[in-house]
Coordinates of C-alpha atoms and ligand atoms in Angstrom, one line a residue:
X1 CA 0.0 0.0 0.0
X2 CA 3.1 2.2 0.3
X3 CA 4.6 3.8 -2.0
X4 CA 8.4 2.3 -2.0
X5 CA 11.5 4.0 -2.9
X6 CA 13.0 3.5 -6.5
X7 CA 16.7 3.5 -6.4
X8 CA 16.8 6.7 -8.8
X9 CA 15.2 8.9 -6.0
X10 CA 17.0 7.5 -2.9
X11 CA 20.7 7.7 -4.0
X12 CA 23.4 10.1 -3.3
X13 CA 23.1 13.7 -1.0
X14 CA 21.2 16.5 -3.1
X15 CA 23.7 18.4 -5.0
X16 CA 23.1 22.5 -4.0
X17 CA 22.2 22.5 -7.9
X18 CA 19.6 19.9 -7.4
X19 CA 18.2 22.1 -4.1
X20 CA 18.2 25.5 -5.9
X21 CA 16.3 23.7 -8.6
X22 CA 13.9 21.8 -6.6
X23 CA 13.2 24.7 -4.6
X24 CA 12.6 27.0 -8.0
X25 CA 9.8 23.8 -8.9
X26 CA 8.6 24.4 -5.1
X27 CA 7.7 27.8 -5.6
X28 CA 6.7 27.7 -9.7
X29 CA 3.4 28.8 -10.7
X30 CA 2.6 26.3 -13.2
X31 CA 0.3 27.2 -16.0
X32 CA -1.9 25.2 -19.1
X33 CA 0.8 24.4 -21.1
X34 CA 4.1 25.2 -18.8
X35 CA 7.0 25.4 -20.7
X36 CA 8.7 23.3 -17.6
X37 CA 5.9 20.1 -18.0
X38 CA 7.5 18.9 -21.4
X39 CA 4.8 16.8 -23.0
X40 CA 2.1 17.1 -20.5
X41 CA -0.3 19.6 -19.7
X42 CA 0.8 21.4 -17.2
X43 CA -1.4 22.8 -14.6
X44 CA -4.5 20.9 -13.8
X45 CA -7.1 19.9 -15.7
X46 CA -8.5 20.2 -11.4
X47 CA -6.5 21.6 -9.0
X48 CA -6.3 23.0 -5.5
X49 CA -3.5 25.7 -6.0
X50 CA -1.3 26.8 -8.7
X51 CA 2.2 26.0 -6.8
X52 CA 3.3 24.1 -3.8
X53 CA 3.9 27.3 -1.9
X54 CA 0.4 28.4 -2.4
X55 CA -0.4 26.4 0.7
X56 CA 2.6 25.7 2.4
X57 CA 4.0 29.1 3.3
X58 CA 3.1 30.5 7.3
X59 CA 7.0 30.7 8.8
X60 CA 8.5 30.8 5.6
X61 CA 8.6 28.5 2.2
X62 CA 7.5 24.9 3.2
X63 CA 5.4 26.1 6.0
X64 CA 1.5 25.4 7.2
X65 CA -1.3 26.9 5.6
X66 CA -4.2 29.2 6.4
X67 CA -7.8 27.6 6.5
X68 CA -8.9 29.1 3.0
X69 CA -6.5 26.5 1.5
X70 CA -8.2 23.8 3.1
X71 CA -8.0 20.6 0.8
X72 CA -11.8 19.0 1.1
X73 CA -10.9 14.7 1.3
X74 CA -13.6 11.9 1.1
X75 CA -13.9 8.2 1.9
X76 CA -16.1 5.5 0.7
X77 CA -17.5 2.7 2.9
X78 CA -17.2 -0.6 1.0
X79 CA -20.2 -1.9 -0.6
X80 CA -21.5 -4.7 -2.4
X81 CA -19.8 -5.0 -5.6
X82 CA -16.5 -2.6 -4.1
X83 CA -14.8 -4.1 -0.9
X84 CA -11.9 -1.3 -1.3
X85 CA -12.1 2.1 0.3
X86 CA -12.3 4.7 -2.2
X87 CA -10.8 8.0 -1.4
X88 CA -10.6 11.1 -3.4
X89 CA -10.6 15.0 -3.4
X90 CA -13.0 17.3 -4.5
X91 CA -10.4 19.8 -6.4
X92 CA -11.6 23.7 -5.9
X93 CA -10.3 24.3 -9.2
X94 CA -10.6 23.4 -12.9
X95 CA -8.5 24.7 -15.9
X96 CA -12.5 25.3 -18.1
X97 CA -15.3 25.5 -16.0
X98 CA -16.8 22.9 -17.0
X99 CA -14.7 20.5 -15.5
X100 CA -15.4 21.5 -12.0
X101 CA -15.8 19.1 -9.4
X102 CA -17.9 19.2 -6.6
X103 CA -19.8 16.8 -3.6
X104 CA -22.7 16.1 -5.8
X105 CA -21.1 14.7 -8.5
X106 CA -19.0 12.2 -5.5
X107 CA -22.4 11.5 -3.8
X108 CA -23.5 10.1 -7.8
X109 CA -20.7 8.0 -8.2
X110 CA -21.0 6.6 -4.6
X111 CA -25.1 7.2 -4.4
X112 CA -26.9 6.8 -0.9
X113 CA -28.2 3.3 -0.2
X114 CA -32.5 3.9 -0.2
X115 CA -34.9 1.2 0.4
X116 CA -32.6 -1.0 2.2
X117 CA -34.7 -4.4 2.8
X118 CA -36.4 -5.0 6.5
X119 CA -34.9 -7.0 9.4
X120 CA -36.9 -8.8 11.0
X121 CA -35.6 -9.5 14.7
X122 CA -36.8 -11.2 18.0
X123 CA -36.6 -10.2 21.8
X124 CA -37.8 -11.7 24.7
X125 CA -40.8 -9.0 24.3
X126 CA -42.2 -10.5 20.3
X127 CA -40.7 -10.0 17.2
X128 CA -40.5 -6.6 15.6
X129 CA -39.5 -5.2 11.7
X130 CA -37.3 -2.5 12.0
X131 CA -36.6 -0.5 8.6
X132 CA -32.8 0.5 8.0
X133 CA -32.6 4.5 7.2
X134 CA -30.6 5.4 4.1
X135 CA -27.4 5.5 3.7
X136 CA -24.5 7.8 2.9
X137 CA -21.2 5.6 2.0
X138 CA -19.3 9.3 1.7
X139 CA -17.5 10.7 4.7
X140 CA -15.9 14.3 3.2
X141 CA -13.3 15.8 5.6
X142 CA -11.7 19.4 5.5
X143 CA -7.7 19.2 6.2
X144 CA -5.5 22.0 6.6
X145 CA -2.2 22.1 5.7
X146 CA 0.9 20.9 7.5
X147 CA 4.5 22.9 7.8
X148 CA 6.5 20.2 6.4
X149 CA 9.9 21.4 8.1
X150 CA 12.2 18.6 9.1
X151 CA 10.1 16.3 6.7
X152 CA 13.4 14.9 6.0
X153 CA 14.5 14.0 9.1
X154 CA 10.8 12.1 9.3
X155 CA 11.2 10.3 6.3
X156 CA 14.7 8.7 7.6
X157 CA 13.8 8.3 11.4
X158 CA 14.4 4.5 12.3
X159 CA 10.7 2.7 12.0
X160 CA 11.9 0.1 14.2
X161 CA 12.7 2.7 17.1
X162 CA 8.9 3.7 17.0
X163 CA 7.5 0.8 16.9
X164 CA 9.1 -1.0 19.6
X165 CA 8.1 2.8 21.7
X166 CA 4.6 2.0 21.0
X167 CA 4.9 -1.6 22.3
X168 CA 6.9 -0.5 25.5
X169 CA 4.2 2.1 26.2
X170 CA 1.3 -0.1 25.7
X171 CA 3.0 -2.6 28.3
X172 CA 3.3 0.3 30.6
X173 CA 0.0 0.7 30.4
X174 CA -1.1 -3.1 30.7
X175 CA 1.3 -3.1 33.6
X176 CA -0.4 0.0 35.4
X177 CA -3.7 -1.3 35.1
X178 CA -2.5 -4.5 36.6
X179 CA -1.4 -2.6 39.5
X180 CA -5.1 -0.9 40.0
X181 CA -4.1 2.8 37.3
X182 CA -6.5 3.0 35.0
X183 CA -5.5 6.0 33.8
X184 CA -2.9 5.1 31.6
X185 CA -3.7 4.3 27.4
X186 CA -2.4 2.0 25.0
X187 CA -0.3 3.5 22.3
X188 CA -2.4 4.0 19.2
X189 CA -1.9 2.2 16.0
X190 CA 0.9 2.8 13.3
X191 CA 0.8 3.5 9.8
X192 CA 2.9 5.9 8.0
X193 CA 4.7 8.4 8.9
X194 CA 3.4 11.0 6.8
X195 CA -0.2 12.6 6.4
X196 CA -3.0 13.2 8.6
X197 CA -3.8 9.8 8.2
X198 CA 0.0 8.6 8.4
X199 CA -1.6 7.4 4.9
X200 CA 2.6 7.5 3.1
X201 CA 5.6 6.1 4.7
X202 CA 7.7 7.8 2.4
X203 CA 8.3 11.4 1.2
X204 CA 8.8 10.9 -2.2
X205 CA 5.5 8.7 -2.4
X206 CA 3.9 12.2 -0.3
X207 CA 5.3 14.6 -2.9
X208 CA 4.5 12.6 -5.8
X209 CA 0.7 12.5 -4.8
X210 CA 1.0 16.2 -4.0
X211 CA 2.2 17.0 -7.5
X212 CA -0.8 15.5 -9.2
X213 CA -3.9 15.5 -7.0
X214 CA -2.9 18.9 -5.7
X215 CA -1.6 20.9 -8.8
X216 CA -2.5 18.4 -11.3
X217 CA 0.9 17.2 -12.3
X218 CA 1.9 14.1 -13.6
X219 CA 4.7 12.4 -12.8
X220 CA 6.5 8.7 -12.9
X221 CA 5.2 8.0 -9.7
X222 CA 1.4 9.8 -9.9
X223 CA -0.5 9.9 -12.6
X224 CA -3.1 13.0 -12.4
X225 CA -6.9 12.4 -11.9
X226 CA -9.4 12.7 -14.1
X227 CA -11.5 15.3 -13.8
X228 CA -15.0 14.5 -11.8
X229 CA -14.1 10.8 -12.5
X230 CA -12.1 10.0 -8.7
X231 CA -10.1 7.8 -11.1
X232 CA -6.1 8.6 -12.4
X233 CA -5.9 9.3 -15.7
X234 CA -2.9 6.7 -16.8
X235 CA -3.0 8.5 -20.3
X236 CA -2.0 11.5 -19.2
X237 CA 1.7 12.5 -20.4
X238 CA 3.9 13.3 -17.5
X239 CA 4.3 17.1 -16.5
X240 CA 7.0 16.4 -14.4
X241 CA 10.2 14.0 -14.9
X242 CA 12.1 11.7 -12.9
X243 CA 14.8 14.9 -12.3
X244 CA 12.3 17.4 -11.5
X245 CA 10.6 15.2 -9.1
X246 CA 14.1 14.0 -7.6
X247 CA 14.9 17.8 -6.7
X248 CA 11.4 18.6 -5.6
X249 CA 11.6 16.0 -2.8
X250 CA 15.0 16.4 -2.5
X251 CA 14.4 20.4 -1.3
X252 CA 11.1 19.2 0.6
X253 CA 13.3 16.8 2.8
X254 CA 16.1 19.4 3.0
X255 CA 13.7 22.1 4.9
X256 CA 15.4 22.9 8.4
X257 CA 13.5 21.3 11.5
X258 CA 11.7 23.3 13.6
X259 CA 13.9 24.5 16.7
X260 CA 12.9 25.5 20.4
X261 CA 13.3 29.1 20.9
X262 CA 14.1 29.7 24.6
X263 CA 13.6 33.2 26.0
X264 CA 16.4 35.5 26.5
X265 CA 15.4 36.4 30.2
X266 CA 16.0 33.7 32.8
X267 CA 12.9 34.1 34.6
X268 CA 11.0 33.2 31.5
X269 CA 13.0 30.4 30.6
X270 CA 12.6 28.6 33.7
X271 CA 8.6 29.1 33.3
X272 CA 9.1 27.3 29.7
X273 CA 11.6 24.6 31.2
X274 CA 8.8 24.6 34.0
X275 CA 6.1 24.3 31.1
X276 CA 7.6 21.3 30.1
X277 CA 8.0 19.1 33.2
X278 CA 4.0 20.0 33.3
X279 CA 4.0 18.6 29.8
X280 CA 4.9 15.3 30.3
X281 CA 3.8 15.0 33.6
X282 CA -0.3 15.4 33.0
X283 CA 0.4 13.1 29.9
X284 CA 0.9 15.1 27.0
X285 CA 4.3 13.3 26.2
X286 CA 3.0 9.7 25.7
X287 CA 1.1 10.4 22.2
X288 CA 3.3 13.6 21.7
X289 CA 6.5 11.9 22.5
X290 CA 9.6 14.5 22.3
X291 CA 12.1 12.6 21.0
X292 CA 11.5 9.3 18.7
X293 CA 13.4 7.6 16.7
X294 CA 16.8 9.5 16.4
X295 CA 14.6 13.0 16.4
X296 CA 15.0 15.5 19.0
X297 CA 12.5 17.4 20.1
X298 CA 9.6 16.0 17.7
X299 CA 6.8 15.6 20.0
X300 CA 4.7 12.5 18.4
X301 CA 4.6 9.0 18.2
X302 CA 2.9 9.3 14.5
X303 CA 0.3 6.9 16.2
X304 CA -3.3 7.6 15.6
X305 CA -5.8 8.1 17.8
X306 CA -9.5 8.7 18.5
X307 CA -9.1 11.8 20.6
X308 CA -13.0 13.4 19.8
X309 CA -15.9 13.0 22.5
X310 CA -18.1 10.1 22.1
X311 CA -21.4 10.5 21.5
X312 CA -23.5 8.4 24.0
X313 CA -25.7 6.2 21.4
X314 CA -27.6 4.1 23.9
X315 CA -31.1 3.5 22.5
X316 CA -30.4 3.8 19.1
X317 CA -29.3 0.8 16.9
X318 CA -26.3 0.6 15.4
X319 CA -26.5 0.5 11.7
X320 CA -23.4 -2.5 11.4
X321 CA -24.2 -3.6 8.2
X322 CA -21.7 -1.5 6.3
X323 CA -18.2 -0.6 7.8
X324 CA -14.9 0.4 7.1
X325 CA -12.4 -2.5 7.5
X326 CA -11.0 -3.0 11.0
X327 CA -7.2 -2.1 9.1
X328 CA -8.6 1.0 7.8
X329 CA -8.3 3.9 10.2
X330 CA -11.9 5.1 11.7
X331 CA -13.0 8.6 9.9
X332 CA -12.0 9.6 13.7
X333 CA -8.4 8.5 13.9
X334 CA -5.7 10.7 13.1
X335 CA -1.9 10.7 13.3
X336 CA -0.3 12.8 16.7
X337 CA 0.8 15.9 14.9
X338 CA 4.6 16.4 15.8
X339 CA 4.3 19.3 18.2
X340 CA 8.0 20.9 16.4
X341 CA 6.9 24.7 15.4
X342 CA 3.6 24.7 16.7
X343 CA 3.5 28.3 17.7
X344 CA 4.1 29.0 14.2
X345 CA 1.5 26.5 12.6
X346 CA -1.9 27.7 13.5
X347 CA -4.7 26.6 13.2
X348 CA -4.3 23.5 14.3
X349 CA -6.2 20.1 14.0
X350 CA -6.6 18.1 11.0
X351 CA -9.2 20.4 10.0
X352 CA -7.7 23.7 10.7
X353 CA -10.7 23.8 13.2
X354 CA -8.9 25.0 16.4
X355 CA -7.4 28.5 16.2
X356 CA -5.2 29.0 19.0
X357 CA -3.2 26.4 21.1
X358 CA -5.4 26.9 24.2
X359 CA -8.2 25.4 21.9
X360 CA -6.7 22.7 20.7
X361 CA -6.2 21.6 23.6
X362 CA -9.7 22.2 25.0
X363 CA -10.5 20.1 22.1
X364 CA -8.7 16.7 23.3
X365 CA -10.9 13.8 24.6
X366 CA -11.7 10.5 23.7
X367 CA -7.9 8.4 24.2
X368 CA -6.7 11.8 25.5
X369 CA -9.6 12.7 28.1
X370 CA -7.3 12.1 31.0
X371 CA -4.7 14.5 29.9
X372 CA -6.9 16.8 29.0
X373 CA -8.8 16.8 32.1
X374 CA -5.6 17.3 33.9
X375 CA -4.5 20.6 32.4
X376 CA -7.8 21.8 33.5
X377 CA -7.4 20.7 36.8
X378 CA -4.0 22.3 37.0
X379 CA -3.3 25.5 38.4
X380 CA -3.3 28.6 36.3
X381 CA 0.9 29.1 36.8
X382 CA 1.2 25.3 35.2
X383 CA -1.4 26.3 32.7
X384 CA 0.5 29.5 31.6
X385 CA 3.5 27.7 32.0
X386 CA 2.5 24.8 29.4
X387 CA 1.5 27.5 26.8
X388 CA 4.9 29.3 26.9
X389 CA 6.5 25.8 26.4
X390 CA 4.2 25.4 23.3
X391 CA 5.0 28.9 22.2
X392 CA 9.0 28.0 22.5
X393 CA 8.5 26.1 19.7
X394 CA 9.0 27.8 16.7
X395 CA 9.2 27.0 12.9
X396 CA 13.1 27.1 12.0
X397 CA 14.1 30.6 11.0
X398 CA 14.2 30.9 7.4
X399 CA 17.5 32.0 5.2
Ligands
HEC401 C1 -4.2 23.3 -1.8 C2 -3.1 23.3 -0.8 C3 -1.9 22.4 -1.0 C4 -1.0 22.5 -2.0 C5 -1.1 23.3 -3.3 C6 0.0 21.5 -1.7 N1 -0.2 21.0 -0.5 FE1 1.0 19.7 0.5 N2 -0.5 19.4 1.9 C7 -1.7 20.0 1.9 C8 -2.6 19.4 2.9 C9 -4.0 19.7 3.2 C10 -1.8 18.3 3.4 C11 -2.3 17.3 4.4 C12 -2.9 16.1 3.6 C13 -3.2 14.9 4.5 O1 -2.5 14.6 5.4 O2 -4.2 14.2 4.1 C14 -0.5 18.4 2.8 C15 0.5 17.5 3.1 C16 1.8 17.5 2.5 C17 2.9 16.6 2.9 C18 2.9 15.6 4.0 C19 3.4 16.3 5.3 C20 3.3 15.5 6.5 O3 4.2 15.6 7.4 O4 2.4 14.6 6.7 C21 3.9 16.9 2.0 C22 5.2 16.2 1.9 C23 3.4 17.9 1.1 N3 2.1 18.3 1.4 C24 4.1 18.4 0.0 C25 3.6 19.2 -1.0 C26 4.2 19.6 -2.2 C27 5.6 19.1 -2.6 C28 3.4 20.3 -2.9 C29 3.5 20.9 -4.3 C30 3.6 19.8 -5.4 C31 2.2 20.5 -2.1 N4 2.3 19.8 -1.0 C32 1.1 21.3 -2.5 C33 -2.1 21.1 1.2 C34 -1.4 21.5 0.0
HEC402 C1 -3.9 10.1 23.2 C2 -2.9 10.9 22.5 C3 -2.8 12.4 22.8 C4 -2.6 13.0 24.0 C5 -2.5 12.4 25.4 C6 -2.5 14.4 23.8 N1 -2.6 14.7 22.4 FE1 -2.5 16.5 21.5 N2 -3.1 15.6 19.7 C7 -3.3 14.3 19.6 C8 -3.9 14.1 18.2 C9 -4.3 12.7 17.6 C10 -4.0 15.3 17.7 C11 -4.6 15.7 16.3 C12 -6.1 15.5 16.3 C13 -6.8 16.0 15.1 O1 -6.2 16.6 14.2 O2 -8.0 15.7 14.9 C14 -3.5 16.3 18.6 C15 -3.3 17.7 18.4 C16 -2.7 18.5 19.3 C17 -2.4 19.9 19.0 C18 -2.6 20.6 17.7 C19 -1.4 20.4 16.8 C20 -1.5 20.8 15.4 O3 -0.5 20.9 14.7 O4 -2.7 20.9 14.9 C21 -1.8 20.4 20.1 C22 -1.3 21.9 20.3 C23 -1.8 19.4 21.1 N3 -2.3 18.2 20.6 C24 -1.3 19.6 22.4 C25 -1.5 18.6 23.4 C26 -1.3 18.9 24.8 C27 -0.8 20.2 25.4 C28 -1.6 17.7 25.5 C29 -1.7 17.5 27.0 C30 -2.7 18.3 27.7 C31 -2.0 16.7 24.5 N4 -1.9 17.3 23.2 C32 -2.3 15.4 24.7 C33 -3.0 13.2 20.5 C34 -2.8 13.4 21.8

């Protein structure tokens, strides 16, 4: 399911050449007929944004993006007749009108399940018909863009390392519970390391997807969809080569990490220092782990987790006919973000949702109830304290 490395993209250290040039392809507005896409078509036919940089930018080149970039993401329930998940995007943009997507035309390709048969059922009080409701298979999802600084460093940091973190944490947690603490949670599941999703394990697989479902670029290892069809369109000439796309990821995985800023005055940065010890100690630190894997100061175990409020549905029956598979991640779970440059990545959450730090946190229940719970119950100084910790930690500071 991952897209693997191909020894012409993972051999020797970029070349400055290769950097300056992928970083020229970063920041490119491409246009119908670019005279950088050779054969292809350059821009589009659907699109989100014109260049890379469009969305990636708050902090410097490579950064976050603001909410009116949002990318809007669907999923398909399986079905008779399709047992995959089908995912897509519904592109904001289209080279002719015309070829503008949009929800409706997903909800036709994947319609709504009406008149669903009867079930009959029994109880020890008679036997009753109960009439499924329709049914929606599509799940659409707003997701804001990530600062992709230190992506390099992510897409080298030893696997092995972070899985065998997960397992020691979930045996913590076994062992606690043995020992009558509750409180503790196993570690969430792995996937990838990259996307909300953790839906890539590699950077070049990331970037290639980016080129074509985001700009509409083909490329050896993505073709570009076809427009209002959810489908690639393997036809389509490639706007991008092999080089162009070796120096694109190459500059993506050359960005700088993001690095703590500690204040200047000592009283301060003992109230950040202090911040931190109140970090880890209310539980923070076990999904957003600060170092993993070789990486300093990273601040996630790129596990996913169902961190949204349940909703108590006692009383109603659970429609269980059609599910995603128990592999696939729930439309709840998503990846820890690494907490590296937060204060300069707002808004935050998958879906750009919360805008300050103070509400993202708010915002963390479900596997993270506990911890969140705690910084409530902490005092105000620990509170303050925790959100000049966040603030310290800043996207790298751009040449
Ligand atoms: C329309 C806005 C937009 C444009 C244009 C865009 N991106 Fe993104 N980028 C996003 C969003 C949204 C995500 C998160 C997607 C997800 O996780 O499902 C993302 C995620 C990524 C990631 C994964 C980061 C991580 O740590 O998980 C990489 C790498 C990336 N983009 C590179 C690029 C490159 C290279 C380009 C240019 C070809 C590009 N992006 C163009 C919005 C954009
Ligand atoms: C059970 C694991 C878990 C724990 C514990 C946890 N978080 Fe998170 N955190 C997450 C996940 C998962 C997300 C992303 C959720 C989403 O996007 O829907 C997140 C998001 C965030 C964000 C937003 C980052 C961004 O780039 O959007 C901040 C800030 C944050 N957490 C801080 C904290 C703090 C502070 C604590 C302790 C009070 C904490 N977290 C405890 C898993 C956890």
């Amino acid at each position: 399911m991952f897209a693997t490395g191909y020894w012409w993209m993972t051999t020797a250290a970029a070349t400055p050449e290769q950097l300056t040039h992928g970083k020229m392809l970063f920041e490119h507005q491409w246009t119908v007929g670019d005279k950088l896409a050779g054969e292809g078509d350059g821009l589009g036919p659907v699109f989100n944004a014109d260049s890379c940089v469009a969305c990636h930018f708050q902090g410097g080149v490579g950064g976050g993006g603001p909410n009116q970039n949002n990318v809007l993401a669907f999923q398909v329930i399986p079905m008779r007749g399709r047992r995959n998940v089908a995912s897509g995007v519904v592109h904001s943009m289209a080279v002719l009108d015309e070829l503008l997507e949009s929800e409706l035309q997903v909800s036709t390709l994947f319609p709504m399940l009406t008149n669903r048969p009867s079930v009959r059922y029994t109880n020890e009080c008679g036997t009753y018909t109960y009439q499924p409701p329709d049914f929606d298979p599509v799940h659409f999802d707003t997701i804001n863009t990530p600062a992709l600084f230190g992506a390099g460093l992510i897409d080298k940091i030893n696997f092995a390392s972070v899985q065998i973190h997960g397992v020691k944490r979930s045996l913590g947690a076994i062992s606690a519970c043995l020992d009558g603490d509750m409180s503790q949670m196993l570690a969430g599941r792995l996937k990838g390391r990259f996307g909300w999703k953790g839906q890539f394990n590699s950077l070049e697989g990331f970037v290639a997807a980016a080129c074509a479902m985001e700009v509409g670029l083909s490329n050896p290892l993505k073709p570009q969809p076809i427009p209002g069809a959810q489908k690639p369109d393997e036809k389509a000439k490639w706007d991008m080569d092999r080089k162009q796309l070796r120096d694109l990821v190459a500059f993506v995985a050359s960005l700088p990490a993001p690095k703590q800023v500690l204040p200047e005055d000592a009283k301060e940065r003992q109230l950040v220092l202090h911040g931190e010890t109140v970090f880890s100690r209310i539980g923070c630190a076990d999904c957003h782990t600060p170092n993993l894997g070789g990486i300093n100061g990273l601040y996630s175990d790129l596990r996913l987790y169902d961190i949204t409020q349940k909703i108590d549905t006692y009383g109603m029956v659970e429609d269980s006919e059609f599910k995603l598979p128990v592999s696939h991640p729930t439309f709840e779970e998503w990846k820890t973000p690494p907490l590296w440059g937060v204060a300069d990545s707002a808004p935050y959450f998958h879906d750009g949702g919360s805008p300050t730090l103070e509400d993202a946190i708010d915002r963390h229940g479900g596997s993270a109830a506990n911890s969140q719970k705690q910084f409530t119950l902490a005092g105000a100084p620990d509170r303050r304290d925790l959100l000049a910790f966040l603030k310290s930690l800043r996207a790298p500071a751009m040449p």
